PDB file of C-alpha atoms and ligand atoms in Angstrom:
ATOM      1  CA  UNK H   1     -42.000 -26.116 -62.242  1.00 49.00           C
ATOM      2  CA  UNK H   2     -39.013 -26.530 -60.114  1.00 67.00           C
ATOM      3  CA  UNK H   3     -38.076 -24.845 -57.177  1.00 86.00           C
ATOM      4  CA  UNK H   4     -34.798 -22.327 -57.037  1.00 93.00           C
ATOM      5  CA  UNK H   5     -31.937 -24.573 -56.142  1.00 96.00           C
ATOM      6  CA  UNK H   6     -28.331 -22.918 -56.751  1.00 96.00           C
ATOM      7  CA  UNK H   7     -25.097 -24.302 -55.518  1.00 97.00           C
ATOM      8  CA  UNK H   8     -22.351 -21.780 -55.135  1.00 97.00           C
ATOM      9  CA  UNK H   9     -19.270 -23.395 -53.470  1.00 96.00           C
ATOM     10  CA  UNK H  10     -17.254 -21.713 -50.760  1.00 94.00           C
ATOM     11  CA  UNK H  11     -14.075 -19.602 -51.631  1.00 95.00           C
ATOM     12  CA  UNK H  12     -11.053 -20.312 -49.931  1.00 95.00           C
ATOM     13  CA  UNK H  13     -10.130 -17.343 -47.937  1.00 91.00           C
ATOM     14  CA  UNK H  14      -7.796 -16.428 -44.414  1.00 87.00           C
ATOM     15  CA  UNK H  15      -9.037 -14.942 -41.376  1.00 84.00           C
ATOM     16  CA  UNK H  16      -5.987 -14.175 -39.467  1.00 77.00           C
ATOM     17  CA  UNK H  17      -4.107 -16.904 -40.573  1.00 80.00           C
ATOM     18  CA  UNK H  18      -7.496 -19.137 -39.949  1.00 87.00           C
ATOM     19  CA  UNK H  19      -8.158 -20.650 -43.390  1.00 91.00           C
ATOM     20  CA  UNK H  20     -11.969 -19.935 -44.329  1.00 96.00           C
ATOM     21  CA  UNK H  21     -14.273 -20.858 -46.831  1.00 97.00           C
ATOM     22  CA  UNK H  22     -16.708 -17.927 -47.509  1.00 97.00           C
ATOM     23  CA  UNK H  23     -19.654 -18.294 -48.650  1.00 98.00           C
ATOM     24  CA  UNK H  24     -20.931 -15.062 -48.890  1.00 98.00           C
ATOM     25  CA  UNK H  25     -21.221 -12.396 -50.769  1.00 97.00           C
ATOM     26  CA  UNK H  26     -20.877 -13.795 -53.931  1.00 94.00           C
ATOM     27  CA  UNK H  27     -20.353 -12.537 -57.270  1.00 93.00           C
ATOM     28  CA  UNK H  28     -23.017 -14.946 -58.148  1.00 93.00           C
ATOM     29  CA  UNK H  29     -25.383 -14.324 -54.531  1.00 96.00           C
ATOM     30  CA  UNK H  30     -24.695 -10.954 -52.001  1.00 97.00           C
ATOM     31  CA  UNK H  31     -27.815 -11.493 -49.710  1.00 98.00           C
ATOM     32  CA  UNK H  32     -30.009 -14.127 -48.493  1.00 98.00           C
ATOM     33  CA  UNK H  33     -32.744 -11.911 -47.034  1.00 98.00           C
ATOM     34  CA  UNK H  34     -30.259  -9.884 -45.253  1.00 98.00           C
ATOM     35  CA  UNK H  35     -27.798 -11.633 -44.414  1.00 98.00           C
ATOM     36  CA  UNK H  36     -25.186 -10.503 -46.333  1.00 98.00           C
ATOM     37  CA  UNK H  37     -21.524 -12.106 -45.388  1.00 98.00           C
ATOM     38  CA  UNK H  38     -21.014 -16.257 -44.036  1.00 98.00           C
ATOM     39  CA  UNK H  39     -17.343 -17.492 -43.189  1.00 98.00           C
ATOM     40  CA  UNK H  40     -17.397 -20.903 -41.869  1.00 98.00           C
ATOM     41  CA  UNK H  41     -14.140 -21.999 -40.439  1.00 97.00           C
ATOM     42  CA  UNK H  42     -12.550 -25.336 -39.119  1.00 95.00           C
ATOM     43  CA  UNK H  43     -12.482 -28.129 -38.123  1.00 94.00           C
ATOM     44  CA  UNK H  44      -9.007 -27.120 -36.387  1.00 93.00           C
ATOM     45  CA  UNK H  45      -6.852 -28.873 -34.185  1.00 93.00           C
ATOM     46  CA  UNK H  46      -4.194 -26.803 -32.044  1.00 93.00           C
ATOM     47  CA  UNK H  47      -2.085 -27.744 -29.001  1.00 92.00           C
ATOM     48  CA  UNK H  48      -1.332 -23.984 -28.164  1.00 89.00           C
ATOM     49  CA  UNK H  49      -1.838 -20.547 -29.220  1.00 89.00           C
ATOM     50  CA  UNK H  50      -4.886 -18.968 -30.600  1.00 93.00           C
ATOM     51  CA  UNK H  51      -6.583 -20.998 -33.518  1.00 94.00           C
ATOM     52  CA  UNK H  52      -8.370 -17.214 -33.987  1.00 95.00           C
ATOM     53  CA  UNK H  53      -6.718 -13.996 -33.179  1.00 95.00           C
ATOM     54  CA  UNK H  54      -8.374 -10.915 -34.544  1.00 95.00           C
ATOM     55  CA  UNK H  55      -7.049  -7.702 -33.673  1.00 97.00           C
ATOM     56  CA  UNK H  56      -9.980  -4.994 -32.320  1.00 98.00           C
ATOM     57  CA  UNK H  57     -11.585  -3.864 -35.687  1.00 98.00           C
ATOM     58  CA  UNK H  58     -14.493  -1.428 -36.045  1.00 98.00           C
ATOM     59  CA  UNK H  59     -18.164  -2.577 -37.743  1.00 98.00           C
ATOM     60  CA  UNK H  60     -21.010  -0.226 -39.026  1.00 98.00           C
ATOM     61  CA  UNK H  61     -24.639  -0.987 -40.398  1.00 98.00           C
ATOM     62  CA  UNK H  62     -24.804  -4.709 -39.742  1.00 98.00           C
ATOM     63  CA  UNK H  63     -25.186  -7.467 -36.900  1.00 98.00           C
ATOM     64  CA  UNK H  64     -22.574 -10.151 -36.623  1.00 98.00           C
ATOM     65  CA  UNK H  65     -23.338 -14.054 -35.352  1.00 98.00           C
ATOM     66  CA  UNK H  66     -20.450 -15.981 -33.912  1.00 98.00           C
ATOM     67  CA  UNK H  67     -21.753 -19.887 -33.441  1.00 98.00           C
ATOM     68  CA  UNK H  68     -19.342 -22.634 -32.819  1.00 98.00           C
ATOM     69  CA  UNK H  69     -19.785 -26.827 -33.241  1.00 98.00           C
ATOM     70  CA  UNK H  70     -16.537 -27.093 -31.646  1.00 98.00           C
ATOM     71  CA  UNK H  71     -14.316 -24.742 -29.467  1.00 98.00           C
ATOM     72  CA  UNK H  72     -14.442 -20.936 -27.937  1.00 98.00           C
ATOM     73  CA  UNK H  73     -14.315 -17.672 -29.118  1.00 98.00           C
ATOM     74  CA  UNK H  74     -13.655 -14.743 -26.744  1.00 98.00           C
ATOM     75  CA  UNK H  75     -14.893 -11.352 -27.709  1.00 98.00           C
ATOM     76  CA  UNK H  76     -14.267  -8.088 -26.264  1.00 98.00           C
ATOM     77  CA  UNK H  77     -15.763  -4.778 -27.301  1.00 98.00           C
ATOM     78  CA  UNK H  78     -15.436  -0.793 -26.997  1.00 98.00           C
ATOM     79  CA  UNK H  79     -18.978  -0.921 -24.577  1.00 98.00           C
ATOM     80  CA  UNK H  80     -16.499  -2.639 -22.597  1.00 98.00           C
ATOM     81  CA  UNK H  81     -18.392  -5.868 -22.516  1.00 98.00           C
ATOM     82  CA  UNK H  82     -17.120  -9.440 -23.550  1.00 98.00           C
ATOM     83  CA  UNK H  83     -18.658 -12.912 -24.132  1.00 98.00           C
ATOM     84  CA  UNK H  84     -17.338 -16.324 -24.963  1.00 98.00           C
ATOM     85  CA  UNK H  85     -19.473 -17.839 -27.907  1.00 98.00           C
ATOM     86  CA  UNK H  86     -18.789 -21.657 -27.512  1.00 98.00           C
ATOM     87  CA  UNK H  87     -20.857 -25.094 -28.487  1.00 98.00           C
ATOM     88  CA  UNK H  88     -24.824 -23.982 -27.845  1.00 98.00           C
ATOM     89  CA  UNK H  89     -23.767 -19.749 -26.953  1.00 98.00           C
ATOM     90  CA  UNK H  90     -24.478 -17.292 -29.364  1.00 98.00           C
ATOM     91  CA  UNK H  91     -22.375 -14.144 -29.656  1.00 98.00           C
ATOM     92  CA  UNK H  92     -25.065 -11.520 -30.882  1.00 98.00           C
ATOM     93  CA  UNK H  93     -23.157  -8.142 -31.372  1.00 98.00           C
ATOM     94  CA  UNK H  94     -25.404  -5.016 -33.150  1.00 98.00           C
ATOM     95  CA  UNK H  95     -22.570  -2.794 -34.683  1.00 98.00           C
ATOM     96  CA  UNK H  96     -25.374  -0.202 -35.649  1.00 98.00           C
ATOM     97  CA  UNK H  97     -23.468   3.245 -36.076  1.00 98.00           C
ATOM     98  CA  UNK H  98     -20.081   1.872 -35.151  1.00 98.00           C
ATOM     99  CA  UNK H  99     -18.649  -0.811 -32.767  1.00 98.00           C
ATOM    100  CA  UNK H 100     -15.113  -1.811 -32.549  1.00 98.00           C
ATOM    101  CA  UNK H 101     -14.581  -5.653 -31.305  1.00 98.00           C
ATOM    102  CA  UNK H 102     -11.663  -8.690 -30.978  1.00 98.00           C
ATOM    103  CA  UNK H 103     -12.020 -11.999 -31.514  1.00 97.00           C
ATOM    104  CA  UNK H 104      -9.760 -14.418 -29.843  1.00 97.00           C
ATOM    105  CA  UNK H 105      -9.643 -18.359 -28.631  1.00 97.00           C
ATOM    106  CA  UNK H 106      -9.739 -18.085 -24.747  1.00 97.00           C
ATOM    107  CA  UNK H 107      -5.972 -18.211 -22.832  1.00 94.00           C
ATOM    108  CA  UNK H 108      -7.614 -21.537 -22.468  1.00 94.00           C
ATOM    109  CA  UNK H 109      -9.431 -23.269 -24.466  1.00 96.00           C
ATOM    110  CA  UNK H 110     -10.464 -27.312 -25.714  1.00 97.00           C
ATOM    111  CA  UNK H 111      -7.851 -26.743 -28.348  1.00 97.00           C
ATOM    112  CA  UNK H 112     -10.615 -27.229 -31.154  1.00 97.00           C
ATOM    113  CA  UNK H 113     -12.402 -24.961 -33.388  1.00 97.00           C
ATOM    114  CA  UNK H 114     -15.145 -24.993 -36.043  1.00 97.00           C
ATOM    115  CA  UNK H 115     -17.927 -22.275 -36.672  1.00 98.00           C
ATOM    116  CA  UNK H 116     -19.157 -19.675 -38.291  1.00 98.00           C
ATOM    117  CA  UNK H 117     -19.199 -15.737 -38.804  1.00 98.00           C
ATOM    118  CA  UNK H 118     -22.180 -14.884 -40.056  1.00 98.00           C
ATOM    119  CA  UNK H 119     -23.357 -10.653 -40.704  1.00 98.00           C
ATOM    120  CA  UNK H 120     -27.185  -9.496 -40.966  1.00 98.00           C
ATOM    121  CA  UNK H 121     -27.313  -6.033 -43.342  1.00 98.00           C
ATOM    122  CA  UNK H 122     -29.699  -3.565 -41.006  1.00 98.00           C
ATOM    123  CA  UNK H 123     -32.287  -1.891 -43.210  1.00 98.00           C
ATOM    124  CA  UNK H 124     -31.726   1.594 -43.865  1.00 97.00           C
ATOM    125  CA  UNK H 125     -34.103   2.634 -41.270  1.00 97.00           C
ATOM    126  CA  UNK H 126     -31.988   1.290 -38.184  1.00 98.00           C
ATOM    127  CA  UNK H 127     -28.575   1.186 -39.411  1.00 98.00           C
ATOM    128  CA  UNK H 128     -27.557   4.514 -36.828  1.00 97.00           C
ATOM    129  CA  UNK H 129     -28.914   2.144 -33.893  1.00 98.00           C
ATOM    130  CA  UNK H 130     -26.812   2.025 -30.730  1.00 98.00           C
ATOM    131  CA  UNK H 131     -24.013  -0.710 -30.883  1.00 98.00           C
ATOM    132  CA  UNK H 132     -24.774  -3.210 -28.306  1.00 98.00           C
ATOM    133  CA  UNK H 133     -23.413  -6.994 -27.503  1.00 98.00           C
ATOM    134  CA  UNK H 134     -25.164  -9.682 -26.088  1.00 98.00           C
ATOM    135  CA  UNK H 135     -24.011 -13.312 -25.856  1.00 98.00           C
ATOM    136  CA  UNK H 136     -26.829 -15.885 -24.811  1.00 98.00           C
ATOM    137  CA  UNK H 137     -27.878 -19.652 -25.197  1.00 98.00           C
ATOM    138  CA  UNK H 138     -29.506 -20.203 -28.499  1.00 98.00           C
ATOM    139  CA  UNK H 139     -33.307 -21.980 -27.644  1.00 98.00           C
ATOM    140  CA  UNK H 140     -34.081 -25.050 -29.135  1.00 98.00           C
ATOM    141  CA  UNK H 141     -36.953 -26.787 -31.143  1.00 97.00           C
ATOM    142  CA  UNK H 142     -37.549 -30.271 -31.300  1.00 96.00           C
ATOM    143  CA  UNK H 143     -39.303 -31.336 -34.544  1.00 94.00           C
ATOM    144  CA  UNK H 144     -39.935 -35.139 -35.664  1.00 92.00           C
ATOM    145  CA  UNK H 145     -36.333 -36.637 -37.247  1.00 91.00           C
ATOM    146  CA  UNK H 146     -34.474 -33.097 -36.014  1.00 96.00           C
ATOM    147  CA  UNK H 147     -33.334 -30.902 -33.587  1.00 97.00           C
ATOM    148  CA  UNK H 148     -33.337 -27.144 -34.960  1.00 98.00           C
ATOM    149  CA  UNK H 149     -30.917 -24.707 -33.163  1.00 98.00           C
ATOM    150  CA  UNK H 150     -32.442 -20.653 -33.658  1.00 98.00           C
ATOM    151  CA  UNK H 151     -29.278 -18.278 -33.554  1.00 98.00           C
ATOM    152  CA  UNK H 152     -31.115 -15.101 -34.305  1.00 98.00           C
ATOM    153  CA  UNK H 153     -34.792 -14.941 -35.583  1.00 98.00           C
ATOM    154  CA  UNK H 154     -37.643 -17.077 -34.732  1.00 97.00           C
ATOM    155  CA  UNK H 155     -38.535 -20.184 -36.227  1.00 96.00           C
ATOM    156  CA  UNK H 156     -41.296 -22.341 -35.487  1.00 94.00           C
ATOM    157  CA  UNK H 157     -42.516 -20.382 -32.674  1.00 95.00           C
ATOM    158  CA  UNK H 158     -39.099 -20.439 -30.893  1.00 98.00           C
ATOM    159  CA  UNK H 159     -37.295 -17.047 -30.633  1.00 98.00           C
ATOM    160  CA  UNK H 160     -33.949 -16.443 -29.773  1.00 98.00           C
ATOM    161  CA  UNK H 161     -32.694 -13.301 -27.707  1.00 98.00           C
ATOM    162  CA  UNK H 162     -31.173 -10.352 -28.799  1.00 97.00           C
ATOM    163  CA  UNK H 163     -33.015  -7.702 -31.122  1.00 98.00           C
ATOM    164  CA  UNK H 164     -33.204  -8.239 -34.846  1.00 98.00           C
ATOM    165  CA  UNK H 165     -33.967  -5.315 -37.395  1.00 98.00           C
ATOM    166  CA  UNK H 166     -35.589  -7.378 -40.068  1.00 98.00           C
ATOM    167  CA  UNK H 167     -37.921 -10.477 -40.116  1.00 98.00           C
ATOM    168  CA  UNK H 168     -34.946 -13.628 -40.491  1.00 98.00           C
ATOM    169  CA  UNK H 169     -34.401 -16.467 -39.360  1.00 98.00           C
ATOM    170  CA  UNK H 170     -30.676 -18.195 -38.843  1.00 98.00           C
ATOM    171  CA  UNK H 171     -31.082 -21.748 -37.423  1.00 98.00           C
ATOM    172  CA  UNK H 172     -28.676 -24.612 -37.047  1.00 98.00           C
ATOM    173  CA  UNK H 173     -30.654 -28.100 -37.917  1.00 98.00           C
ATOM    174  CA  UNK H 174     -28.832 -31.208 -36.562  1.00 98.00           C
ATOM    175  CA  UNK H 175     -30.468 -34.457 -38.530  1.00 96.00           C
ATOM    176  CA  UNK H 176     -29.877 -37.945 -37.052  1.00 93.00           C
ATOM    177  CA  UNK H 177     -30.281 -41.322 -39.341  1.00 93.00           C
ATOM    178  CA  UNK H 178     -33.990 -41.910 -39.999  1.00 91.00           C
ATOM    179  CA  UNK H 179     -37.185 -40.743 -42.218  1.00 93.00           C
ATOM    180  CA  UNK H 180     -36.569 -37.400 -44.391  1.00 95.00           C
ATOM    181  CA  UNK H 181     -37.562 -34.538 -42.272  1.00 95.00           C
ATOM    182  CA  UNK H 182     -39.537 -31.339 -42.642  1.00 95.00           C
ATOM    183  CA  UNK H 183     -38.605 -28.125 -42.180  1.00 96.00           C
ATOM    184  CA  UNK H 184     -41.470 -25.280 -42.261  1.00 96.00           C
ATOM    185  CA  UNK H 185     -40.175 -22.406 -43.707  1.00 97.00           C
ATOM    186  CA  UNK H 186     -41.754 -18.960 -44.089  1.00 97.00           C
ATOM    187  CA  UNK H 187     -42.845 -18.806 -47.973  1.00 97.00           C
ATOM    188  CA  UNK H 188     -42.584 -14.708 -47.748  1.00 98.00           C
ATOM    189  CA  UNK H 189     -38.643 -15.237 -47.024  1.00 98.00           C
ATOM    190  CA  UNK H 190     -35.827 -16.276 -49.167  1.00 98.00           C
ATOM    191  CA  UNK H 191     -33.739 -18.875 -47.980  1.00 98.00           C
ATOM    192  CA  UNK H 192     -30.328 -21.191 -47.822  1.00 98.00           C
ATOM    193  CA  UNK H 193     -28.507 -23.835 -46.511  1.00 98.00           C
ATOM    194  CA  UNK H 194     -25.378 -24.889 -46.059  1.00 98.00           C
ATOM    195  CA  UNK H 195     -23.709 -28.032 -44.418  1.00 98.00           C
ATOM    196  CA  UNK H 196     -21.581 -28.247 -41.999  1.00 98.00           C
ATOM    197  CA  UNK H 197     -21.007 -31.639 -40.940  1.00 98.00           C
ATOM    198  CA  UNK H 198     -22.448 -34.858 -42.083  1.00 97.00           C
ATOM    199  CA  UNK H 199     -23.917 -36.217 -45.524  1.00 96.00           C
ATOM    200  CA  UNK H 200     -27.302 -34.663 -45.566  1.00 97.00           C
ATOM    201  CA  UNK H 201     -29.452 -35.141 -48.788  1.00 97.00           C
ATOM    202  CA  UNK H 202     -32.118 -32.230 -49.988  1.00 97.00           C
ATOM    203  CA  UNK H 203     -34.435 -33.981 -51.569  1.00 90.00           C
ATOM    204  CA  UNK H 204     -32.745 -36.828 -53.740  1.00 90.00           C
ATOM    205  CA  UNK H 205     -29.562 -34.397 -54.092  1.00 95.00           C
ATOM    206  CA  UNK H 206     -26.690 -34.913 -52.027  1.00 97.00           C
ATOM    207  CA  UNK H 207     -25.356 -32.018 -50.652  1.00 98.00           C
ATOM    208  CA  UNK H 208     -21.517 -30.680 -50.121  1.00 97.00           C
ATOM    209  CA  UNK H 209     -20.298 -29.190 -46.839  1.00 97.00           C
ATOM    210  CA  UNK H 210     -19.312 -25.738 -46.798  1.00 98.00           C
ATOM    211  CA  UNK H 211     -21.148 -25.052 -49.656  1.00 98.00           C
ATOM    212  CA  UNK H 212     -24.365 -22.484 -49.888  1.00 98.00           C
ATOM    213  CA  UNK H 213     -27.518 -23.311 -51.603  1.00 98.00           C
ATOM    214  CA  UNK H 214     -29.870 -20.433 -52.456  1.00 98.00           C
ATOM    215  CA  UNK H 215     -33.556 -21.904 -52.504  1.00 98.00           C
ATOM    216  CA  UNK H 216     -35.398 -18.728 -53.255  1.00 98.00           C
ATOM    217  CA  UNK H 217     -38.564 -17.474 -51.269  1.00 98.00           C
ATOM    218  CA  UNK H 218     -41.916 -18.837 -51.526  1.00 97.00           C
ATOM    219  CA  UNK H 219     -41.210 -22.272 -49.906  1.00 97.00           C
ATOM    220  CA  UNK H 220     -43.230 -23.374 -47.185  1.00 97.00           C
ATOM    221  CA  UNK H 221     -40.553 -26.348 -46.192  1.00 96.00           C
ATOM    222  CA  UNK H 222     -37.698 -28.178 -47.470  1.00 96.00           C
ATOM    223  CA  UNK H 223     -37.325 -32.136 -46.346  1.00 96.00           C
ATOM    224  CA  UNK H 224     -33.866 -33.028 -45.532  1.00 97.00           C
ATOM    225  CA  UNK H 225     -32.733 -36.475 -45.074  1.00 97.00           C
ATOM    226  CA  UNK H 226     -29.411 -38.382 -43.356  1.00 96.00           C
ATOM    227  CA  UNK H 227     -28.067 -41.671 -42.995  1.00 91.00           C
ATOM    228  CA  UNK H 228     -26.340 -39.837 -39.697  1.00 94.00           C
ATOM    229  CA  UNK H 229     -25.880 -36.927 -37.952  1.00 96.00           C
ATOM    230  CA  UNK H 230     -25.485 -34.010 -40.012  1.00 97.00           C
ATOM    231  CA  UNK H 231     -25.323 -29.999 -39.032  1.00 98.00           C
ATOM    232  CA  UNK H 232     -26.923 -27.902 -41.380  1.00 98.00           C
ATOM    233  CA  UNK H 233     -27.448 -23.598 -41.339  1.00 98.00           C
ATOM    234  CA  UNK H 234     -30.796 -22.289 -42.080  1.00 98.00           C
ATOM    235  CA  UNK H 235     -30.381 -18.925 -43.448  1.00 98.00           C
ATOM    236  CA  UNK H 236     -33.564 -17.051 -44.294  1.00 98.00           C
ATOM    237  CA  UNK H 237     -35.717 -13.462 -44.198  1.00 98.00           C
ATOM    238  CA  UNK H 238     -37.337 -11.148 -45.972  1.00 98.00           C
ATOM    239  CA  UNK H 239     -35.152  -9.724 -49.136  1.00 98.00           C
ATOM    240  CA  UNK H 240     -33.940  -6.808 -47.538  1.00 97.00           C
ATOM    241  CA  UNK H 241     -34.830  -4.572 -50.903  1.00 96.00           C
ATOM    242  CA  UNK H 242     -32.076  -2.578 -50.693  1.00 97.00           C
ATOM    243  CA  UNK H 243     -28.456  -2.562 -52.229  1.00 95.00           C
ATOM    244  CA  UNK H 244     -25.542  -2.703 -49.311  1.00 97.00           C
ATOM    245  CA  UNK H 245     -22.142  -1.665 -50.173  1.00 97.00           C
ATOM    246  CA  UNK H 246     -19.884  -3.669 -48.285  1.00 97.00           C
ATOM    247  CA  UNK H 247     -15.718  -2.998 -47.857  1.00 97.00           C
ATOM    248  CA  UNK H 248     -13.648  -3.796 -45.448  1.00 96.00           C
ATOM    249  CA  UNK H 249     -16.312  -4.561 -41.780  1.00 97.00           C
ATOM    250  CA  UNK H 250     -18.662  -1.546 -42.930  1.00 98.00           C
ATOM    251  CA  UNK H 251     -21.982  -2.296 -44.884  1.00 98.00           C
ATOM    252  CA  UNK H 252     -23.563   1.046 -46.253  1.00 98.00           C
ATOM    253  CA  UNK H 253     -25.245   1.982 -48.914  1.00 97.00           C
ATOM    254  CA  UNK H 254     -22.585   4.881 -50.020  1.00 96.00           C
ATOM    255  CA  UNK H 255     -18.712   4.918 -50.531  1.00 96.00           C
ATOM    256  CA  UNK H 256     -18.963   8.019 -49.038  1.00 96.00           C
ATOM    257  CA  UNK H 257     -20.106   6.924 -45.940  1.00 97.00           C
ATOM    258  CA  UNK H 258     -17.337   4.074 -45.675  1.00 97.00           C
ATOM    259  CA  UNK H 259     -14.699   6.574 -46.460  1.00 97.00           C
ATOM    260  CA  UNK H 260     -16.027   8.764 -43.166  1.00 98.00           C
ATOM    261  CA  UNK H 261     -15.946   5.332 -41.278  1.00 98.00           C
ATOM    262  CA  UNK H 262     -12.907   4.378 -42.383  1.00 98.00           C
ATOM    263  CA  UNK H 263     -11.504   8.127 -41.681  1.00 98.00           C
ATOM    264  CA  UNK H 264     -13.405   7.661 -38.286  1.00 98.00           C
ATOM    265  CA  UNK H 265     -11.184   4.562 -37.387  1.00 98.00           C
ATOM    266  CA  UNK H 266      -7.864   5.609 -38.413  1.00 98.00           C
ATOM    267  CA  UNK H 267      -8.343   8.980 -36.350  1.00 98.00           C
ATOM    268  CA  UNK H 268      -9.508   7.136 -33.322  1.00 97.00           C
ATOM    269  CA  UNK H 269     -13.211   8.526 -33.669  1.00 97.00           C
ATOM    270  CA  UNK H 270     -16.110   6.772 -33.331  1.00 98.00           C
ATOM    271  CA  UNK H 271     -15.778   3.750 -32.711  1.00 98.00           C
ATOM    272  CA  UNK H 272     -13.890   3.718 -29.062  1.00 97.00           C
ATOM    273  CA  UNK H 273     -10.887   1.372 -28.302  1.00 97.00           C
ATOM    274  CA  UNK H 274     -11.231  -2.542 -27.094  1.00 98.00           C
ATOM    275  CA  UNK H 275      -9.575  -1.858 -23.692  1.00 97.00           C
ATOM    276  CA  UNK H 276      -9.749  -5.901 -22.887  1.00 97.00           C
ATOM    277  CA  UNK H 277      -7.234  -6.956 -25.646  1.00 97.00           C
ATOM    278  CA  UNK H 278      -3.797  -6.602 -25.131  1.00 92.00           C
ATOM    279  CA  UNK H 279      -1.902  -5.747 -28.786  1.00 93.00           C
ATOM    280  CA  UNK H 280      -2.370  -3.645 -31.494  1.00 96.00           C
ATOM    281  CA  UNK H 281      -5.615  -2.921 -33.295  1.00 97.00           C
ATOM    282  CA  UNK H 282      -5.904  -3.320 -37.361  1.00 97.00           C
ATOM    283  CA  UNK H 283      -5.467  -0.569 -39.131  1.00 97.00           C
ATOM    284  CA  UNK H 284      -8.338  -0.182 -42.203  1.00 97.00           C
ATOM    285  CA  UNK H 285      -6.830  -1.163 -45.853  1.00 96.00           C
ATOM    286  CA  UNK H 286      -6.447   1.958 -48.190  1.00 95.00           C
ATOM    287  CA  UNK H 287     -10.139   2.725 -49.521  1.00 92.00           C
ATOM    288  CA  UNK H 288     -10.333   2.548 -53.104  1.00 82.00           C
ATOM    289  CA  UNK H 289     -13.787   3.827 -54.560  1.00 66.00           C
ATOM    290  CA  UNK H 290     -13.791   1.316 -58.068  1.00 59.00           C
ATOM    291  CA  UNK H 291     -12.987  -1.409 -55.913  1.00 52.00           C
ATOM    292  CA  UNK H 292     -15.896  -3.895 -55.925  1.00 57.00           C
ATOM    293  CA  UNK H 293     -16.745  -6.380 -52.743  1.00 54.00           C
ATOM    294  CA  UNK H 294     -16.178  -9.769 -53.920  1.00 50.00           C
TER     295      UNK H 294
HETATM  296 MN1   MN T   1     -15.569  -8.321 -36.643  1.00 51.10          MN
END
């Protein structure tokens, strides 16, 4: 019998006027345990201005992860706190029952970017937590043929900070030329991957950057091999069991609670203003109850 392998291919999408491929939801895929939304951006290449510029927004019922290969992003927050995710930093911010945030590159800045946005669905149970923000250096763990970065989660005995809601893992594995290497994997969770630099083979199968691969739960490892260095995200937890409704930056589980978030925002309750960023903040598309999250 063989084991769940499923290629979906990013979708071209904008961020800002940052091109993105996103790679969740999917029609075809909406969760990977629970995480429930991937954009991976870049490479870029800019001389001035700000590669990413997003205006203070507001967030309820997930957990976003900003992780760069390349470049800086600032954020700033309604707590009034701010971090600058860059190569190795995490940016760990819990929107619980509503957060507002901007994302910017830095007044300065290497001029480079490449990452991704990644959002964790919080199970019913702790989706009216208090927003908080953390940014922190992800921990590492050294295993024979790679070195596996742990954004949020724990994997192989190494945790990284910050509070998670659910058992997951999100890891970034860099390969290097050499034998095929083994990664353990929890067999309870459901899993992905997807590339993000490098030629990095699953298996005999060749594998495409920037796309997602659903593996399914009950694996106890997948062996990767390179003929280089490659960057791979390790997406995995326990299915989450539960249907999210996503629109707009609010996951819920009823249209009735986006519309009171979305009412929230354009009142000015809630959520609190990003004090730190100096234009405008986005105003929330119309809400339209048939629509459907693609
Ligand atoms: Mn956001």
């Amino acid at each position: 019998m063989g084991a769940t392998l499923e290629e979906l291919p990013g979708r071209l999408g904008d961020l800002g006027g940052l091109p993105i491929r996103r790679l969740l939801p999917r029609r075809a895929r909406r969760l990977v345990g629970p995480w429930c939304f991937l954009d991976s951006f870049g490479p870029a290449r800019f001389a001035s201005g700000k590669a990413m510029d997003v205006a203070p927004h507001p967030h309820i019922g997930l957990q976003t992860v900003s992780w760069l290969l390349e470049g800086e992003v600032l954020h700033h927050d309604s707590l009034g706190l701010d971090g600058l995710a860059r190569e190795g930093v995490v940016n760990l911010m819990t929107a619980g029952r509503g957060i507002a945030h901007a994302e910017e590159t830095p007044p300065v800045s290497s001029g480079r970017l490449r990452g991704v946005q990644l959002w964790i669905a919080l199970p019913s149970g702790s989706r009216e937590v208090a927003p908080d923000f953390l940014s922190f250096e992800a921990p590492r763990l050294e295993l024979p043929g790679v070195r596996v970065t742990v954004l949020a989660g724990e994997m192989g005995g190494v945790r990284a900070r910050g509070r998670v809601f659910s058992p997951l893992v999100g890891a970034d594995v860099a390969t290097a030329a050499g034998p095929p290497a083994a990664l353990p994997l929890e067999p309870a969770f459901e899993h992905a991957l997807v590339p993000l630099a490098g030629d990095v083979r699953l298996g005999d199968r060749a594998l495409e950057v920037d796309a997602l691969y659903y593996l399914g739960a009950g694996r106890r490892e997948v062996v990767l091999t390179s003929e280089g260095p490659s960057r791979v995200l390790l997406l995995g937890g326990e299915p989450l069991g539960e249907t999210v409704l996503m629109w707009w930056n609010f996951v819920a589980r009823t249209s009735d609670e986006i519309e009171e978030a979305r009412a929230d925002w354009e009142a000015g309750r809630r959520f609190g203003e990003v004090a730190a960023y100096p234009g405008t903040r986005l105003s929330a598309p119309p809400f339209v109850v048939s629509r459907r999250p693609d």
